Amino acid sequence: MHLKSLAFPLAVSALLAGCSVPVPDAVTRLDNTLSFAAAADSVQLQHQAEALSRMARDLERKSRVKGAVTGAAVGCGLVLVSGSHAKDCVAGAAAGGAIGAVVGHQAGKRQVQKRVDLVSANALVRSLRGMTDHMEHITVSLPDLLREQDAELADLDMRRDTGALSEAEHAAGVEAIRASRAELAAALSASETSARLARANMNEAARQGQTGLDWHMLTTDGIVREAHSARSTIDLLG
């Protein structure tokens, strides 16, 4: 009985000892875990960049000037005219010949009422705040992701050089990182382009008489700079 009672612990010890031998498998599992973490970070950041790009397109759309100012709208003062004052102003402009043959009395009145605000400042604020949040997340997270990917690239090179990876496996790993970076760069470039167009729209609204857009323009400028700066840090790996 005594010998039988010793047999089971000895067998378990031998089994555990045998399982602890393959160290390369443990290293491989660790490498896969690190790669998975980097991939998860990449996916999360890509979602942020795509959301930023969508909001930038929305900002550009919302910032478009609602038509060209003509006749009575210019003569009456774009931002100051509203309600009954618009009617009086247009009537006076018509009497003085400011509207001319192209825009009659009724058409001129509609122009003034329609163009008191060329763009909705409140709608721009909502888009800009969302864009700022996404841009801040990208600015903080992107450097960490790029460092993780650089470390993974170095590991891929090392394992290829030591024969642990084939050339095809190495190329696939590099291509996955290249594709991830290309998607991020494209989203940031699109965001920058849309934000620049939105800024030009705001300039046009201000030129045509709308006031109160200073914060909107400064914030848009900041997003343009930050998107450009983030994009410039991404090495697309040739």
mmCIF file of C-alpha atoms in Angstrom:
data_model
loop_
_atom_site.group_PDB
_atom_site.id
_atom_site.type_symbol
_atom_site.label_atom_id
_atom_site.label_comp_id
_atom_site.label_asym_id
_atom_site.label_seq_id
_atom_site.Cartn_x
_atom_site.Cartn_y
_atom_site.Cartn_z
ATOM 1 C CA MET A 1 0.000 0.000 0.000
ATOM 2 C CA HIS A 2 2.817 2.343 0.812
ATOM 3 C CA LEU A 3 4.427 1.837 -2.578
ATOM 4 C CA LYS A 4 1.091 2.292 -4.332
ATOM 5 C CA SER A 5 0.451 5.514 -2.455
ATOM 6 C CA LEU A 6 3.757 6.939 -3.740
ATOM 7 C CA ALA A 7 3.133 5.940 -7.338
ATOM 8 C CA PHE A 8 0.438 8.517 -8.080
ATOM 9 C CA PRO A 9 2.386 11.622 -6.852
ATOM 10 C CA LEU A 10 5.457 10.440 -8.744
ATOM 11 C CA ALA A 11 3.435 9.981 -11.896
ATOM 12 C CA VAL A 12 1.937 13.469 -11.553
ATOM 13 C CA SER A 13 5.387 14.974 -10.998
ATOM 14 C CA ALA A 14 6.720 13.253 -14.082
ATOM 15 C CA LEU A 15 3.776 14.470 -16.134
ATOM 16 C CA LEU A 16 4.232 18.063 -14.956
ATOM 17 C CA ALA A 17 7.946 17.901 -15.624
ATOM 18 C CA GLY A 18 7.271 16.681 -19.124
ATOM 19 C CA CYS A 19 4.780 19.494 -19.778
ATOM 20 C CA SER A 20 7.215 22.169 -18.652
ATOM 21 C CA VAL A 21 9.843 21.274 -21.254
ATOM 22 C CA PRO A 22 8.556 23.010 -24.437
ATOM 23 C CA VAL A 23 9.544 26.611 -23.645
ATOM 24 C CA PRO A 24 9.271 27.766 -27.285
ATOM 25 C CA ASP A 25 5.501 27.046 -27.208
ATOM 26 C CA ALA A 26 5.112 29.285 -24.166
ATOM 27 C CA VAL A 27 7.077 32.032 -25.889
ATOM 28 C CA THR A 28 4.932 31.649 -28.981
ATOM 29 C CA ARG A 29 1.770 31.972 -26.915
ATOM 30 C CA LEU A 30 3.150 35.138 -25.311
ATOM 31 C CA ASP A 31 4.001 36.589 -28.711
ATOM 32 C CA ASN A 32 0.499 35.821 -29.944
ATOM 33 C CA THR A 33 -1.003 37.526 -26.884
ATOM 34 C CA LEU A 34 1.048 40.652 -27.497
ATOM 35 C CA SER A 35 0.098 40.641 -31.178
ATOM 36 C CA PHE A 36 -3.568 40.297 -30.263
ATOM 37 C CA ALA A 37 -3.312 43.267 -27.874
ATOM 38 C CA ALA A 38 -1.712 45.405 -30.573
ATOM 39 C CA ALA A 39 -4.407 44.346 -33.049
ATOM 40 C CA ALA A 40 -7.153 45.242 -30.567
ATOM 41 C CA ASP A 41 -5.602 48.678 -30.003
ATOM 42 C CA SER A 42 -5.397 49.154 -33.762
ATOM 43 C CA VAL A 43 -9.078 48.314 -34.269
ATOM 44 C CA GLN A 44 -10.171 50.669 -31.486
ATOM 45 C CA LEU A 45 -8.087 53.514 -32.849
ATOM 46 C CA GLN A 46 -9.362 52.891 -36.365
ATOM 47 C CA HIS A 47 -12.928 53.244 -35.092
ATOM 48 C CA GLN A 48 -11.997 56.599 -33.536
ATOM 49 C CA ALA A 49 -10.367 57.786 -36.772
ATOM 50 C CA GLU A 50 -13.357 56.735 -38.871
ATOM 51 C CA ALA A 51 -15.740 58.495 -36.482
ATOM 52 C CA LEU A 52 -13.599 61.628 -36.740
ATOM 53 C CA SER A 53 -13.729 61.433 -40.533
ATOM 54 C CA ARG A 54 -17.528 61.067 -40.547
ATOM 55 C CA MET A 55 -17.926 64.034 -38.222
ATOM 56 C CA ALA A 56 -15.574 66.119 -40.350
ATOM 57 C CA ARG A 57 -17.703 65.415 -43.421
ATOM 58 C CA ASP A 58 -20.783 66.344 -41.420
ATOM 59 C CA LEU A 59 -19.118 69.573 -40.281
ATOM 60 C CA GLU A 60 -18.302 70.493 -43.865
ATOM 61 C CA ARG A 61 -21.914 69.905 -44.888
ATOM 62 C CA LYS A 62 -23.347 71.919 -41.984
ATOM 63 C CA SER A 63 -20.969 74.812 -42.619
ATOM 64 C CA ARG A 64 -21.968 75.371 -46.237
ATOM 65 C CA VAL A 65 -23.355 78.840 -46.859
ATOM 66 C CA LYS A 66 -27.045 78.689 -47.771
ATOM 67 C CA GLY A 67 -26.884 80.365 -51.131
ATOM 68 C CA ALA A 68 -25.478 83.697 -52.248
ATOM 69 C CA VAL A 69 -26.497 86.992 -50.687
ATOM 70 C CA THR A 70 -28.073 89.400 -53.148
ATOM 71 C CA GLY A 71 -29.754 92.783 -53.312
ATOM 72 C CA ALA A 72 -31.837 93.543 -50.238
ATOM 73 C CA ALA A 73 -30.068 91.026 -47.993
ATOM 74 C CA VAL A 74 -26.788 92.866 -48.435
ATOM 75 C CA GLY A 75 -28.295 96.317 -48.233
ATOM 76 C CA CYS A 76 -30.240 95.589 -45.052
ATOM 77 C CA GLY A 77 -27.398 94.077 -43.050
ATOM 78 C CA LEU A 78 -27.318 90.290 -43.101
ATOM 79 C CA VAL A 79 -27.237 89.452 -39.393
ATOM 80 C CA LEU A 80 -29.185 92.353 -37.941
ATOM 81 C CA VAL A 81 -32.370 92.051 -39.951
ATOM 82 C CA SER A 82 -35.227 89.852 -38.741
ATOM 83 C CA GLY A 83 -39.027 89.709 -38.556
ATOM 84 C CA SER A 84 -40.891 92.933 -39.231
ATOM 85 C CA HIS A 85 -37.630 94.844 -39.649
ATOM 86 C CA ALA A 86 -36.819 92.660 -42.627
ATOM 87 C CA LYS A 87 -40.098 93.634 -44.269
ATOM 88 C CA ASP A 88 -39.471 97.352 -43.716
ATOM 89 C CA CYS A 89 -35.905 97.106 -44.892
ATOM 90 C CA VAL A 90 -36.756 95.262 -48.077
ATOM 91 C CA ALA A 91 -39.553 97.678 -48.834
ATOM 92 C CA GLY A 92 -37.133 100.567 -48.465
ATOM 93 C CA ALA A 93 -34.511 98.855 -50.522
ATOM 94 C CA ALA A 94 -37.035 98.242 -53.268
ATOM 95 C CA ALA A 95 -38.117 101.882 -53.224
ATOM 96 C CA GLY A 96 -34.503 102.983 -53.486
ATOM 97 C CA GLY A 97 -33.707 100.677 -56.324
ATOM 98 C CA ALA A 98 -31.286 98.505 -54.303
ATOM 99 C CA ILE A 99 -32.986 95.285 -55.273
ATOM 100 C CA GLY A 100 -33.183 96.109 -58.941
ATOM 101 C CA ALA A 101 -34.879 94.203 -61.663
ATOM 102 C CA VAL A 102 -33.509 90.787 -60.667
ATOM 103 C CA VAL A 103 -34.986 90.583 -57.148
ATOM 104 C CA GLY A 104 -38.447 92.048 -56.599
ATOM 105 C CA HIS A 105 -40.054 93.171 -53.368
ATOM 106 C CA GLN A 106 -41.433 89.794 -52.263
ATOM 107 C CA ALA A 107 -38.356 87.871 -53.370
ATOM 108 C CA GLY A 108 -36.113 90.332 -51.583
ATOM 109 C CA LYS A 109 -38.094 89.955 -48.353
ATOM 110 C CA ARG A 110 -37.712 86.181 -48.495
ATOM 111 C CA GLN A 111 -33.968 86.541 -49.101
ATOM 112 C CA VAL A 112 -33.483 88.645 -45.972
ATOM 113 C CA GLN A 113 -35.514 86.362 -43.734
ATOM 114 C CA LYS A 114 -33.769 83.262 -45.074
ATOM 115 C CA ARG A 115 -30.266 84.589 -44.670
ATOM 116 C CA VAL A 116 -30.241 86.038 -41.177
ATOM 117 C CA ASP A 117 -27.993 83.060 -40.346
ATOM 118 C CA LEU A 118 -26.051 81.602 -43.238
ATOM 119 C CA VAL A 119 -24.959 78.613 -41.141
ATOM 120 C CA SER A 120 -26.184 77.163 -37.850
ATOM 121 C CA ALA A 121 -23.552 77.975 -35.236
ATOM 122 C CA ASN A 122 -25.112 75.572 -32.724
ATOM 123 C CA ALA A 123 -24.975 72.668 -35.174
ATOM 124 C CA LEU A 124 -21.297 73.407 -35.796
ATOM 125 C CA VAL A 125 -20.586 73.399 -32.059
ATOM 126 C CA ARG A 126 -22.035 69.907 -31.656
ATOM 127 C CA SER A 127 -19.913 68.534 -34.484
ATOM 128 C CA LEU A 128 -16.760 70.297 -33.315
ATOM 129 C CA ARG A 129 -17.066 69.026 -29.744
ATOM 130 C CA GLY A 130 -17.418 65.445 -30.952
ATOM 131 C CA MET A 131 -14.464 65.865 -33.299
ATOM 132 C CA THR A 132 -12.345 67.342 -30.520
ATOM 133 C CA ASP A 133 -13.043 64.336 -28.277
ATOM 134 C CA HIS A 134 -12.069 61.855 -30.991
ATOM 135 C CA MET A 135 -8.985 63.862 -31.934
ATOM 136 C CA GLU A 136 -7.797 63.942 -28.319
ATOM 137 C CA HIS A 137 -8.151 60.166 -28.044
ATOM 138 C CA ILE A 138 -6.208 59.654 -31.258
ATOM 139 C CA THR A 139 -3.466 62.067 -30.210
ATOM 140 C CA VAL A 140 -2.950 60.175 -26.938
ATOM 141 C CA SER A 141 -3.312 56.613 -28.266
ATOM 142 C CA LEU A 142 -1.577 56.752 -31.648
ATOM 143 C CA PRO A 143 2.032 57.002 -30.361
ATOM 144 C CA ASP A 144 1.514 53.941 -28.133
ATOM 145 C CA LEU A 145 0.071 51.935 -31.006
ATOM 146 C CA LEU A 146 2.928 52.862 -33.319
ATOM 147 C CA ARG A 147 5.456 51.805 -30.681
ATOM 148 C CA GLU A 148 3.663 48.471 -30.249
ATOM 149 C CA GLN A 149 3.701 47.935 -33.995
ATOM 150 C CA ASP A 150 7.379 48.888 -34.278
ATOM 151 C CA ALA A 151 8.191 46.315 -31.579
ATOM 152 C CA GLU A 152 6.164 43.722 -33.433
ATOM 153 C CA LEU A 153 7.984 44.522 -36.677
ATOM 154 C CA ALA A 154 11.331 44.060 -34.937
ATOM 155 C CA ASP A 155 10.134 40.743 -33.511
ATOM 156 C CA LEU A 156 8.988 39.595 -36.948
ATOM 157 C CA ASP A 157 12.428 40.419 -38.372
ATOM 158 C CA MET A 158 14.198 38.570 -35.554
ATOM 159 C CA ARG A 159 12.093 35.442 -35.889
ATOM 160 C CA ARG A 160 12.530 35.395 -39.646
ATOM 161 C CA ASP A 161 16.312 35.786 -39.294
ATOM 162 C CA THR A 162 16.483 32.934 -36.768
ATOM 163 C CA GLY A 163 14.353 30.654 -38.925
ATOM 164 C CA ALA A 164 11.346 30.694 -36.615
ATOM 165 C CA LEU A 165 9.251 32.305 -39.366
ATOM 166 C CA SER A 166 9.184 31.710 -43.089
ATOM 167 C CA GLU A 167 9.497 34.590 -45.529
ATOM 168 C CA ALA A 168 5.799 34.245 -46.336
ATOM 169 C CA GLU A 169 4.809 34.398 -42.667
ATOM 170 C CA HIS A 170 7.053 37.414 -42.122
ATOM 171 C CA ALA A 171 5.581 39.191 -45.152
ATOM 172 C CA ALA A 172 2.036 38.513 -43.958
ATOM 173 C CA GLY A 173 2.795 39.983 -40.541
ATOM 174 C CA VAL A 174 4.361 43.108 -42.032
ATOM 175 C CA GLU A 175 1.485 43.525 -44.479
ATOM 176 C CA ALA A 176 -1.083 43.393 -41.667
ATOM 177 C CA ILE A 177 0.669 46.284 -39.913
ATOM 178 C CA ARG A 178 1.077 48.204 -43.164
ATOM 179 C CA ALA A 179 -2.640 47.859 -43.949
ATOM 180 C CA SER A 180 -3.600 48.999 -40.444
ATOM 181 C CA ARG A 181 -1.447 52.099 -40.773
ATOM 182 C CA ALA A 182 -2.738 52.875 -44.258
ATOM 183 C CA GLU A 183 -6.342 52.854 -43.012
ATOM 184 C CA LEU A 184 -5.506 55.167 -40.117
ATOM 185 C CA ALA A 185 -3.578 57.537 -42.374
ATOM 186 C CA ALA A 186 -6.425 57.655 -44.899
ATOM 187 C CA ALA A 187 -9.010 58.475 -42.229
ATOM 188 C CA LEU A 188 -6.849 61.237 -40.758
ATOM 189 C CA SER A 189 -6.129 62.714 -44.197
ATOM 190 C CA ALA A 190 -9.842 62.695 -45.045
ATOM 191 C CA SER A 191 -10.619 64.399 -41.732
ATOM 192 C CA GLU A 192 -8.054 67.094 -42.416
ATOM 193 C CA THR A 193 -9.416 67.714 -45.907
ATOM 194 C CA SER A 194 -13.034 67.966 -44.741
ATOM 195 C CA ALA A 195 -12.084 70.245 -41.847
ATOM 196 C CA ARG A 196 -10.204 72.557 -44.214
ATOM 197 C CA LEU A 197 -13.271 72.768 -46.463
ATOM 198 C CA ALA A 198 -15.449 73.499 -43.431
ATOM 199 C CA ARG A 199 -13.082 76.286 -42.407
ATOM 200 C CA ALA A 200 -13.356 77.815 -45.879
ATOM 201 C CA ASN A 201 -17.154 77.647 -45.600
ATOM 202 C CA MET A 202 -17.019 79.489 -42.272
ATOM 203 C CA ASN A 203 -14.783 82.117 -43.821
ATOM 204 C CA GLU A 204 -17.358 82.646 -46.551
ATOM 205 C CA ALA A 205 -20.182 82.974 -44.031
ATOM 206 C CA ALA A 206 -18.161 85.545 -42.095
ATOM 207 C CA ARG A 207 -17.338 87.403 -45.306
ATOM 208 C CA GLN A 208 -21.034 87.611 -46.124
ATOM 209 C CA GLY A 209 -21.825 89.101 -42.717
ATOM 210 C CA GLN A 210 -22.407 86.325 -40.173
ATOM 211 C CA THR A 211 -20.778 86.950 -36.812
ATOM 212 C CA GLY A 212 -20.076 84.750 -33.792
ATOM 213 C CA LEU A 213 -18.000 82.135 -35.606
ATOM 214 C CA ASP A 214 -14.607 82.965 -34.096
ATOM 215 C CA TRP A 215 -14.539 79.977 -31.704
ATOM 216 C CA HIS A 216 -15.746 77.661 -34.441
ATOM 217 C CA MET A 217 -12.991 78.741 -36.801
ATOM 218 C CA LEU A 218 -10.245 78.526 -34.169
ATOM 219 C CA THR A 219 -11.397 75.062 -33.098
ATOM 220 C CA THR A 220 -11.515 73.883 -36.704
ATOM 221 C CA ASP A 221 -7.994 75.211 -37.244
ATOM 222 C CA GLY A 222 -6.828 73.188 -34.246
ATOM 223 C CA ILE A 223 -8.396 69.998 -35.582
ATOM 224 C CA VAL A 224 -6.764 70.553 -38.973
ATOM 225 C CA ARG A 225 -3.346 70.936 -37.346
ATOM 226 C CA GLU A 226 -3.761 67.926 -35.062
ATOM 227 C CA ALA A 227 -5.046 65.648 -37.831
ATOM 228 C CA HIS A 228 -2.141 66.672 -40.055
ATOM 229 C CA SER A 229 0.364 66.174 -37.239
ATOM 230 C CA ALA A 230 -1.020 62.718 -36.346
ATOM 231 C CA ARG A 231 -0.952 61.649 -39.979
ATOM 232 C CA SER A 232 2.667 62.772 -40.349
ATOM 233 C CA THR A 233 3.799 60.418 -37.548
ATOM 234 C CA ILE A 234 2.570 57.308 -39.393
ATOM 235 C CA ASP A 235 5.266 55.473 -41.338
ATOM 236 C CA LEU A 236 3.487 53.545 -44.089
ATOM 237 C CA LEU A 237 6.420 51.132 -44.431
ATOM 238 C CA GLY A 238 7.152 51.895 -48.043
#
